[in-house]
mmCIF file with all atom_site columns, C-alpha atoms and ligand atoms in Angstrom:
data_model
loop_
_atom_site.group_PDB
_atom_site.id
_atom_site.type_symbol
_atom_site.label_atom_id
_atom_site.label_alt_id
_atom_site.label_comp_id
_atom_site.label_asym_id
_atom_site.label_entity_id
_atom_site.label_seq_id
_atom_site.pdbx_PDB_ins_code
_atom_site.Cartn_x
_atom_site.Cartn_y
_atom_site.Cartn_z
_atom_site.occupancy
_atom_site.B_iso_or_equiv
_atom_site.pdbx_formal_charge
_atom_site.auth_seq_id
_atom_site.auth_comp_id
_atom_site.auth_asym_id
_atom_site.auth_atom_id
_atom_site.pdbx_PDB_model_num
ATOM   1   C  CA  . MET A 1 1   ? 115.523 76.758  103.978 1.00 0.00 ? 436  MET A CA  1
ATOM   2   C  CA  . LYS A 1 2   ? 118.645 75.001  102.741 1.00 0.00 ? 437  LYS A CA  1
ATOM   3   C  CA  . PRO A 1 3   ? 121.753 77.241  102.835 1.00 0.00 ? 438  PRO A CA  1
ATOM   4   C  CA  . ALA A 1 4   ? 122.444 76.745  99.112  1.00 0.00 ? 439  ALA A CA  1
ATOM   5   C  CA  . LEU A 1 5   ? 118.930 77.847  98.186  1.00 0.00 ? 440  LEU A CA  1
ATOM   6   C  CA  . ARG A 1 6   ? 119.151 80.833  100.518 1.00 0.00 ? 441  ARG A CA  1
ATOM   7   C  CA  . LEU A 1 7   ? 122.472 81.828  98.915  1.00 0.00 ? 442  LEU A CA  1
ATOM   8   C  CA  . LEU A 1 8   ? 120.925 81.561  95.448  1.00 0.00 ? 443  LEU A CA  1
ATOM   9   C  CA  . ARG A 1 9   ? 118.054 83.847  96.448  1.00 0.00 ? 444  ARG A CA  1
ATOM   10  C  CA  . TYR A 1 10  ? 120.485 86.471  97.766  1.00 0.00 ? 445  TYR A CA  1
ATOM   11  C  CA  . ALA A 1 11  ? 122.612 86.191  94.628  1.00 0.00 ? 446  ALA A CA  1
ATOM   12  C  CA  . TRP A 1 12  ? 119.599 86.442  92.270  1.00 0.00 ? 447  TRP A CA  1
ATOM   13  C  CA  . ALA A 1 13  ? 118.359 89.549  94.095  1.00 0.00 ? 448  ALA A CA  1
ATOM   14  C  CA  . ALA A 1 14  ? 121.869 91.030  94.488  1.00 0.00 ? 449  ALA A CA  1
ATOM   15  C  CA  . PRO A 1 15  ? 121.626 93.490  91.550  1.00 0.00 ? 450  PRO A CA  1
ATOM   16  C  CA  . ALA A 1 16  ? 118.544 95.044  93.130  1.00 0.00 ? 451  ALA A CA  1
ATOM   17  C  CA  . SER A 1 17  ? 120.178 95.015  96.567  1.00 0.00 ? 452  SER A CA  1
ATOM   18  C  CA  . ALA A 1 18  ? 123.174 96.841  95.057  1.00 0.00 ? 453  ALA A CA  1
ATOM   19  C  CA  . VAL A 1 19  ? 120.842 99.548  93.740  1.00 0.00 ? 454  VAL A CA  1
ATOM   20  C  CA  . GLY A 1 20  ? 119.361 99.901  97.227  1.00 0.00 ? 455  GLY A CA  1
ATOM   21  C  CA  . LEU A 1 21  ? 122.796 100.209 98.804  1.00 0.00 ? 456  LEU A CA  1
ATOM   22  C  CA  . LEU A 1 22  ? 123.854 102.851 96.269  1.00 0.00 ? 457  LEU A CA  1
ATOM   23  C  CA  . LEU A 1 23  ? 120.699 104.855 96.953  1.00 0.00 ? 458  LEU A CA  1
ATOM   24  C  CA  . ALA A 1 24  ? 121.233 104.512 100.702 1.00 0.00 ? 459  ALA A CA  1
ATOM   25  C  CA  . LEU A 1 25  ? 124.855 105.702 100.688 1.00 0.00 ? 460  LEU A CA  1
ATOM   26  C  CA  . PRO A 1 26  ? 124.013 109.440 100.779 1.00 0.00 ? 461  PRO A CA  1
ATOM   27  C  CA  . LEU A 1 27  ? 121.580 108.737 103.624 1.00 0.00 ? 462  LEU A CA  1
ATOM   28  C  CA  . LEU A 1 28  ? 124.133 106.708 105.573 1.00 0.00 ? 463  LEU A CA  1
ATOM   29  C  CA  . ALA A 1 29  ? 126.725 109.456 105.063 1.00 0.00 ? 464  ALA A CA  1
ATOM   30  C  CA  . ARG A 1 30  ? 124.280 111.913 106.652 1.00 0.00 ? 465  ARG A CA  1
ATOM   31  C  CA  . GLY A 1 31  ? 123.265 109.982 109.723 1.00 0.00 ? 466  GLY A CA  1
ATOM   32  C  CA  . ALA A 1 32  ? 120.896 107.220 108.622 1.00 0.00 ? 467  ALA A CA  1
ATOM   33  C  CA  . ARG A 1 33  ? 121.347 103.955 110.498 1.00 0.00 ? 468  ARG A CA  1
ATOM   34  C  CA  . ALA A 1 34  ? 121.355 100.414 109.167 1.00 0.00 ? 469  ALA A CA  1
ATOM   35  C  CA  . ALA A 1 35  ? 120.211 97.300  111.001 1.00 0.00 ? 470  ALA A CA  1
ATOM   36  C  CA  . PRO A 1 36  ? 119.912 93.669  109.858 1.00 0.00 ? 471  PRO A CA  1
ATOM   37  C  CA  . VAL A 1 37  ? 116.346 92.452  110.413 1.00 0.00 ? 472  VAL A CA  1
ATOM   38  C  CA  . GLN A 1 38  ? 114.869 89.154  109.209 1.00 0.00 ? 473  GLN A CA  1
ATOM   39  C  CA  . GLY A 1 39  ? 117.546 88.669  106.546 1.00 0.00 ? 474  GLY A CA  1
ATOM   40  C  CA  . VAL A 1 40  ? 117.245 92.211  105.222 1.00 0.00 ? 475  VAL A CA  1
ATOM   41  C  CA  . LEU A 1 41  ? 119.331 95.341  105.762 1.00 0.00 ? 476  LEU A CA  1
ATOM   42  C  CA  . GLU A 1 42  ? 116.920 98.019  106.961 1.00 0.00 ? 477  GLU A CA  1
ATOM   43  C  CA  . ILE A 1 43  ? 118.156 101.607 106.582 1.00 0.00 ? 478  ILE A CA  1
ATOM   44  C  CA  . ALA A 1 44  ? 116.326 104.583 108.043 1.00 0.00 ? 479  ALA A CA  1
ATOM   45  C  CA  . GLY A 1 45  ? 116.713 108.059 109.368 1.00 0.00 ? 480  GLY A CA  1
ATOM   46  C  CA  . GLY A 1 46  ? 119.103 110.771 108.301 1.00 0.00 ? 481  GLY A CA  1
ATOM   47  C  CA  . PRO A 1 47  ? 117.741 113.338 105.870 1.00 0.00 ? 482  PRO A CA  1
ATOM   48  C  CA  . LEU A 1 48  ? 115.221 111.084 104.068 1.00 0.00 ? 483  LEU A CA  1
ATOM   49  C  CA  . ALA A 1 49  ? 112.123 112.676 105.628 1.00 0.00 ? 484  ALA A CA  1
ATOM   50  C  CA  . ALA A 1 50  ? 113.373 116.186 104.847 1.00 0.00 ? 485  ALA A CA  1
ATOM   51  C  CA  . TRP A 1 51  ? 114.265 115.208 101.274 1.00 0.00 ? 486  TRP A CA  1
ATOM   52  C  CA  . GLN A 1 52  ? 110.862 113.617 100.751 1.00 0.00 ? 487  GLN A CA  1
ATOM   53  C  CA  . ARG A 1 53  ? 109.039 116.803 101.746 1.00 0.00 ? 488  ARG A CA  1
ATOM   54  C  CA  . ARG A 1 54  ? 110.428 118.364 98.552  1.00 0.00 ? 489  ARG A CA  1
ATOM   55  C  CA  . LEU A 1 55  ? 108.842 115.653 96.371  1.00 0.00 ? 490  LEU A CA  1
ATOM   56  C  CA  . PRO A 1 56  ? 105.292 115.659 94.988  1.00 0.00 ? 491  PRO A CA  1
ATOM   57  C  CA  . ALA A 1 57  ? 102.934 113.767 97.301  1.00 0.00 ? 492  ALA A CA  1
ATOM   58  C  CA  . ALA A 1 58  ? 102.536 110.938 94.775  1.00 0.00 ? 493  ALA A CA  1
ATOM   59  C  CA  . CYS A 1 59  ? 106.279 110.228 94.937  1.00 0.00 ? 494  CYS A CA  1
ATOM   60  C  CA  . ARG A 1 60  ? 106.573 110.036 98.728  1.00 0.00 ? 495  ARG A CA  1
ATOM   61  C  CA  . PHE A 1 61  ? 106.882 106.708 100.511 1.00 0.00 ? 496  PHE A CA  1
ATOM   62  C  CA  . ALA A 1 62  ? 107.215 105.397 104.034 1.00 0.00 ? 497  ALA A CA  1
ATOM   63  C  CA  . ALA A 1 63  ? 109.476 102.535 102.981 1.00 0.00 ? 498  ALA A CA  1
ATOM   64  C  CA  . ILE A 1 64  ? 110.816 101.094 99.748  1.00 0.00 ? 499  ILE A CA  1
ATOM   65  C  CA  . THR A 1 65  ? 112.473 97.753  99.028  1.00 0.00 ? 500  THR A CA  1
ATOM   66  C  CA  . PHE A 1 66  ? 115.384 96.983  96.714  1.00 0.00 ? 501  PHE A CA  1
ATOM   67  C  CA  . GLY A 1 67  ? 116.238 93.281  96.931  1.00 0.00 ? 502  GLY A CA  1
ATOM   68  C  CA  . HIS A 1 68  ? 117.414 92.686  100.473 1.00 0.00 ? 503  HIS A CA  1
ATOM   69  C  CA  . VAL A 1 69  ? 117.692 96.396  101.289 1.00 0.00 ? 504  VAL A CA  1
ATOM   70  C  CA  . VAL A 1 70  ? 114.724 98.305  102.697 1.00 0.00 ? 505  VAL A CA  1
ATOM   71  C  CA  . ILE A 1 71  ? 114.926 102.080 103.072 1.00 0.00 ? 506  ILE A CA  1
ATOM   72  C  CA  . GLY A 1 72  ? 112.429 103.846 105.328 1.00 0.00 ? 507  GLY A CA  1
ATOM   73  C  CA  . LEU A 1 73  ? 111.685 107.132 107.014 1.00 0.00 ? 508  LEU A CA  1
ATOM   74  C  CA  . ASP A 1 74  ? 112.601 105.794 110.450 1.00 0.00 ? 509  ASP A CA  1
ATOM   75  C  CA  . HIS A 1 75  ? 112.969 102.444 112.174 1.00 0.00 ? 510  HIS A CA  1
ATOM   76  C  CA  . ARG A 1 76  ? 109.517 102.660 113.806 1.00 0.00 ? 511  ARG A CA  1
ATOM   77  C  CA  . THR A 1 77  ? 107.980 103.091 110.357 1.00 0.00 ? 512  THR A CA  1
ATOM   78  C  CA  . LEU A 1 78  ? 110.041 100.182 109.038 1.00 0.00 ? 513  LEU A CA  1
ATOM   79  C  CA  . ALA A 1 79  ? 108.695 97.984  111.827 1.00 0.00 ? 514  ALA A CA  1
ATOM   80  C  CA  . ALA A 1 80  ? 105.127 98.962  110.884 1.00 0.00 ? 515  ALA A CA  1
ATOM   81  C  CA  . CYS A 1 81  ? 105.789 98.254  107.185 1.00 0.00 ? 516  CYS A CA  1
ATOM   82  C  CA  . ARG A 1 82  ? 107.871 95.122  107.668 1.00 0.00 ? 517  ARG A CA  1
ATOM   83  C  CA  . GLU A 1 83  ? 105.204 92.588  106.700 1.00 0.00 ? 518  GLU A CA  1
ATOM   84  C  CA  . HIS A 1 84  ? 104.492 94.442  103.440 1.00 0.00 ? 519  HIS A CA  1
ATOM   85  C  CA  . GLU A 1 85  ? 108.160 94.976  102.579 1.00 0.00 ? 520  GLU A CA  1
ATOM   86  C  CA  . GLN A 1 86  ? 108.963 91.329  103.288 1.00 0.00 ? 521  GLN A CA  1
ATOM   87  C  CA  . VAL A 1 87  ? 106.483 90.389  100.544 1.00 0.00 ? 522  VAL A CA  1
ATOM   88  C  CA  . HIS A 1 88  ? 108.477 92.609  98.170  1.00 0.00 ? 523  HIS A CA  1
ATOM   89  C  CA  . VAL A 1 89  ? 111.683 90.901  99.314  1.00 0.00 ? 524  VAL A CA  1
ATOM   90  C  CA  . ARG A 1 90  ? 110.158 87.529  98.363  1.00 0.00 ? 525  ARG A CA  1
ATOM   91  C  CA  . GLN A 1 91  ? 109.163 89.026  94.978  1.00 0.00 ? 526  GLN A CA  1
ATOM   92  C  CA  . TYR A 1 92  ? 112.773 90.109  94.376  1.00 0.00 ? 527  TYR A CA  1
ATOM   93  C  CA  . GLU A 1 93  ? 113.959 86.629  95.364  1.00 0.00 ? 528  GLU A CA  1
ATOM   94  C  CA  . ARG A 1 94  ? 111.661 85.115  92.733  1.00 0.00 ? 529  ARG A CA  1
ATOM   95  C  CA  . LEU A 1 95  ? 112.274 87.646  89.965  1.00 0.00 ? 530  LEU A CA  1
ATOM   96  C  CA  . GLY A 1 96  ? 115.758 89.013  90.663  1.00 0.00 ? 531  GLY A CA  1
ATOM   97  C  CA  . PRO A 1 97  ? 116.666 91.894  88.338  1.00 0.00 ? 532  PRO A CA  1
ATOM   98  C  CA  . LEU A 1 98  ? 113.493 91.283  86.335  1.00 0.00 ? 533  LEU A CA  1
ATOM   99  C  CA  . PHE A 1 99  ? 111.525 92.824  89.192  1.00 0.00 ? 534  PHE A CA  1
ATOM   100 C  CA  . PHE A 1 100 ? 112.287 96.412  88.095  1.00 0.00 ? 535  PHE A CA  1
ATOM   101 C  CA  . PRO A 1 101 ? 110.911 96.200  84.524  1.00 0.00 ? 536  PRO A CA  1
ATOM   102 C  CA  . LEU A 1 102 ? 108.012 93.967  85.563  1.00 0.00 ? 537  LEU A CA  1
ATOM   103 C  CA  . TYR A 1 103 ? 107.009 96.345  88.363  1.00 0.00 ? 538  TYR A CA  1
ATOM   104 C  CA  . LEU A 1 104 ? 107.208 99.323  86.021  1.00 0.00 ? 539  LEU A CA  1
ATOM   105 C  CA  . GLY A 1 105 ? 105.301 97.411  83.358  1.00 0.00 ? 540  GLY A CA  1
ATOM   106 C  CA  . SER A 1 106 ? 102.525 96.569  85.791  1.00 0.00 ? 541  SER A CA  1
ATOM   107 C  CA  . SER A 1 107 ? 102.226 100.237 86.805  1.00 0.00 ? 542  SER A CA  1
ATOM   108 C  CA  . LEU A 1 108 ? 102.160 101.404 83.186  1.00 0.00 ? 543  LEU A CA  1
ATOM   109 C  CA  . TRP A 1 109 ? 99.581  98.762  82.293  1.00 0.00 ? 544  TRP A CA  1
ATOM   110 C  CA  . GLN A 1 110 ? 97.315  99.861  85.137  1.00 0.00 ? 545  GLN A CA  1
ATOM   111 C  CA  . ALA A 1 111 ? 97.730  103.551 84.231  1.00 0.00 ? 546  ALA A CA  1
ATOM   112 C  CA  . ALA A 1 112 ? 96.895  102.790 80.592  1.00 0.00 ? 547  ALA A CA  1
ATOM   113 C  CA  . ARG A 1 113 ? 93.688  101.143 81.805  1.00 0.00 ? 548  ARG A CA  1
ATOM   114 C  CA  . GLY A 1 114 ? 92.770  104.237 83.830  1.00 0.00 ? 549  GLY A CA  1
ATOM   115 C  CA  . ARG A 1 115 ? 93.558  102.554 87.112  1.00 0.00 ? 550  ARG A CA  1
ATOM   116 C  CA  . ASP A 1 116 ? 95.894  103.540 89.957  1.00 0.00 ? 551  ASP A CA  1
ATOM   117 C  CA  . PRO A 1 117 ? 99.474  102.711 88.901  1.00 0.00 ? 552  PRO A CA  1
ATOM   118 C  CA  . TYR A 1 118 ? 100.452 102.098 92.518  1.00 0.00 ? 553  TYR A CA  1
ATOM   119 C  CA  . LEU A 1 119 ? 97.490  100.510 94.281  1.00 0.00 ? 554  LEU A CA  1
ATOM   120 C  CA  . ASP A 1 120 ? 96.479  98.391  91.281  1.00 0.00 ? 555  ASP A CA  1
ATOM   121 C  CA  . ASN A 1 121 ? 100.051 97.279  90.510  1.00 0.00 ? 556  ASN A CA  1
ATOM   122 C  CA  . CYS A 1 122 ? 99.989  93.475  90.813  1.00 0.00 ? 557  CYS A CA  1
ATOM   123 C  CA  . PHE A 1 123 ? 103.081 93.462  93.049  1.00 0.00 ? 558  PHE A CA  1
ATOM   124 C  CA  . GLU A 1 124 ? 101.495 95.951  95.435  1.00 0.00 ? 559  GLU A CA  1
ATOM   125 C  CA  . CYS A 1 125 ? 98.217  93.998  95.402  1.00 0.00 ? 560  CYS A CA  1
ATOM   126 C  CA  . GLU A 1 126 ? 100.127 90.897  96.505  1.00 0.00 ? 561  GLU A CA  1
ATOM   127 C  CA  . ALA A 1 127 ? 101.993 92.825  99.211  1.00 0.00 ? 562  ALA A CA  1
ATOM   128 C  CA  . TYR A 1 128 ? 98.827  94.466  100.557 1.00 0.00 ? 563  TYR A CA  1
ATOM   129 C  CA  . ALA A 1 129 ? 97.001  91.123  100.497 1.00 0.00 ? 564  ALA A CA  1
ATOM   130 C  CA  . HIS A 1 130 ? 99.639  89.747  102.864 1.00 0.00 ? 565  HIS A CA  1
ATOM   131 C  CA  . SER A 1 131 ? 99.972  92.738  105.180 1.00 0.00 ? 566  SER A CA  1
ATOM   132 C  CA  . ASP A 1 132 ? 97.878  95.073  107.281 1.00 0.00 ? 567  ASP A CA  1
ATOM   133 C  CA  . PRO A 1 133 ? 96.042  97.404  104.866 1.00 0.00 ? 568  PRO A CA  1
ATOM   134 C  CA  . ARG A 1 134 ? 95.921  100.132 107.528 1.00 0.00 ? 569  ARG A CA  1
ATOM   135 C  CA  . THR A 1 135 ? 99.638  100.736 107.238 1.00 0.00 ? 570  THR A CA  1
ATOM   136 C  CA  . VAL A 1 136 ? 100.804 103.744 105.285 1.00 0.00 ? 571  VAL A CA  1
ATOM   137 C  CA  . ARG A 1 137 ? 101.774 103.870 101.624 1.00 0.00 ? 572  ARG A CA  1
ATOM   138 C  CA  . HIS A 1 138 ? 104.975 101.933 100.924 1.00 0.00 ? 573  HIS A CA  1
HETATM 139 ZN ZN1 . ZN  B 2 .   ? 104.713 97.977  98.349  1.00 0.00 ? 1178 ZN  B ZN1 1
#
């Protein structure tokens, strides 16, 4: 990929990446570790697993992507989810800050139709179509 195009993709996704960094700050302050992998900053560990146990099961995740920031339970989980999360990274690069409302809109549309707002979300369908379906929810 040409450097100028790569820079544009990072810039277009930067608002979402900033959200991911803000959400990761409390994790990083409590022991989570960050590592650059395949053009993405992967952040895992710290208290995330303990915090997630307090959430309803439907709200728990193994990994979640915000632009070029991926937050996961641990680095082994991130490795298992990487293919799926990289699809989301490409979605952010295409849609930039529009990803958030479009993702939410897809979930709401599926819920209104009586379908699963997560598994039937068009962005998740694309990610699962390009990754191993045996991996855990992310
Ligand atoms: Zn996903």
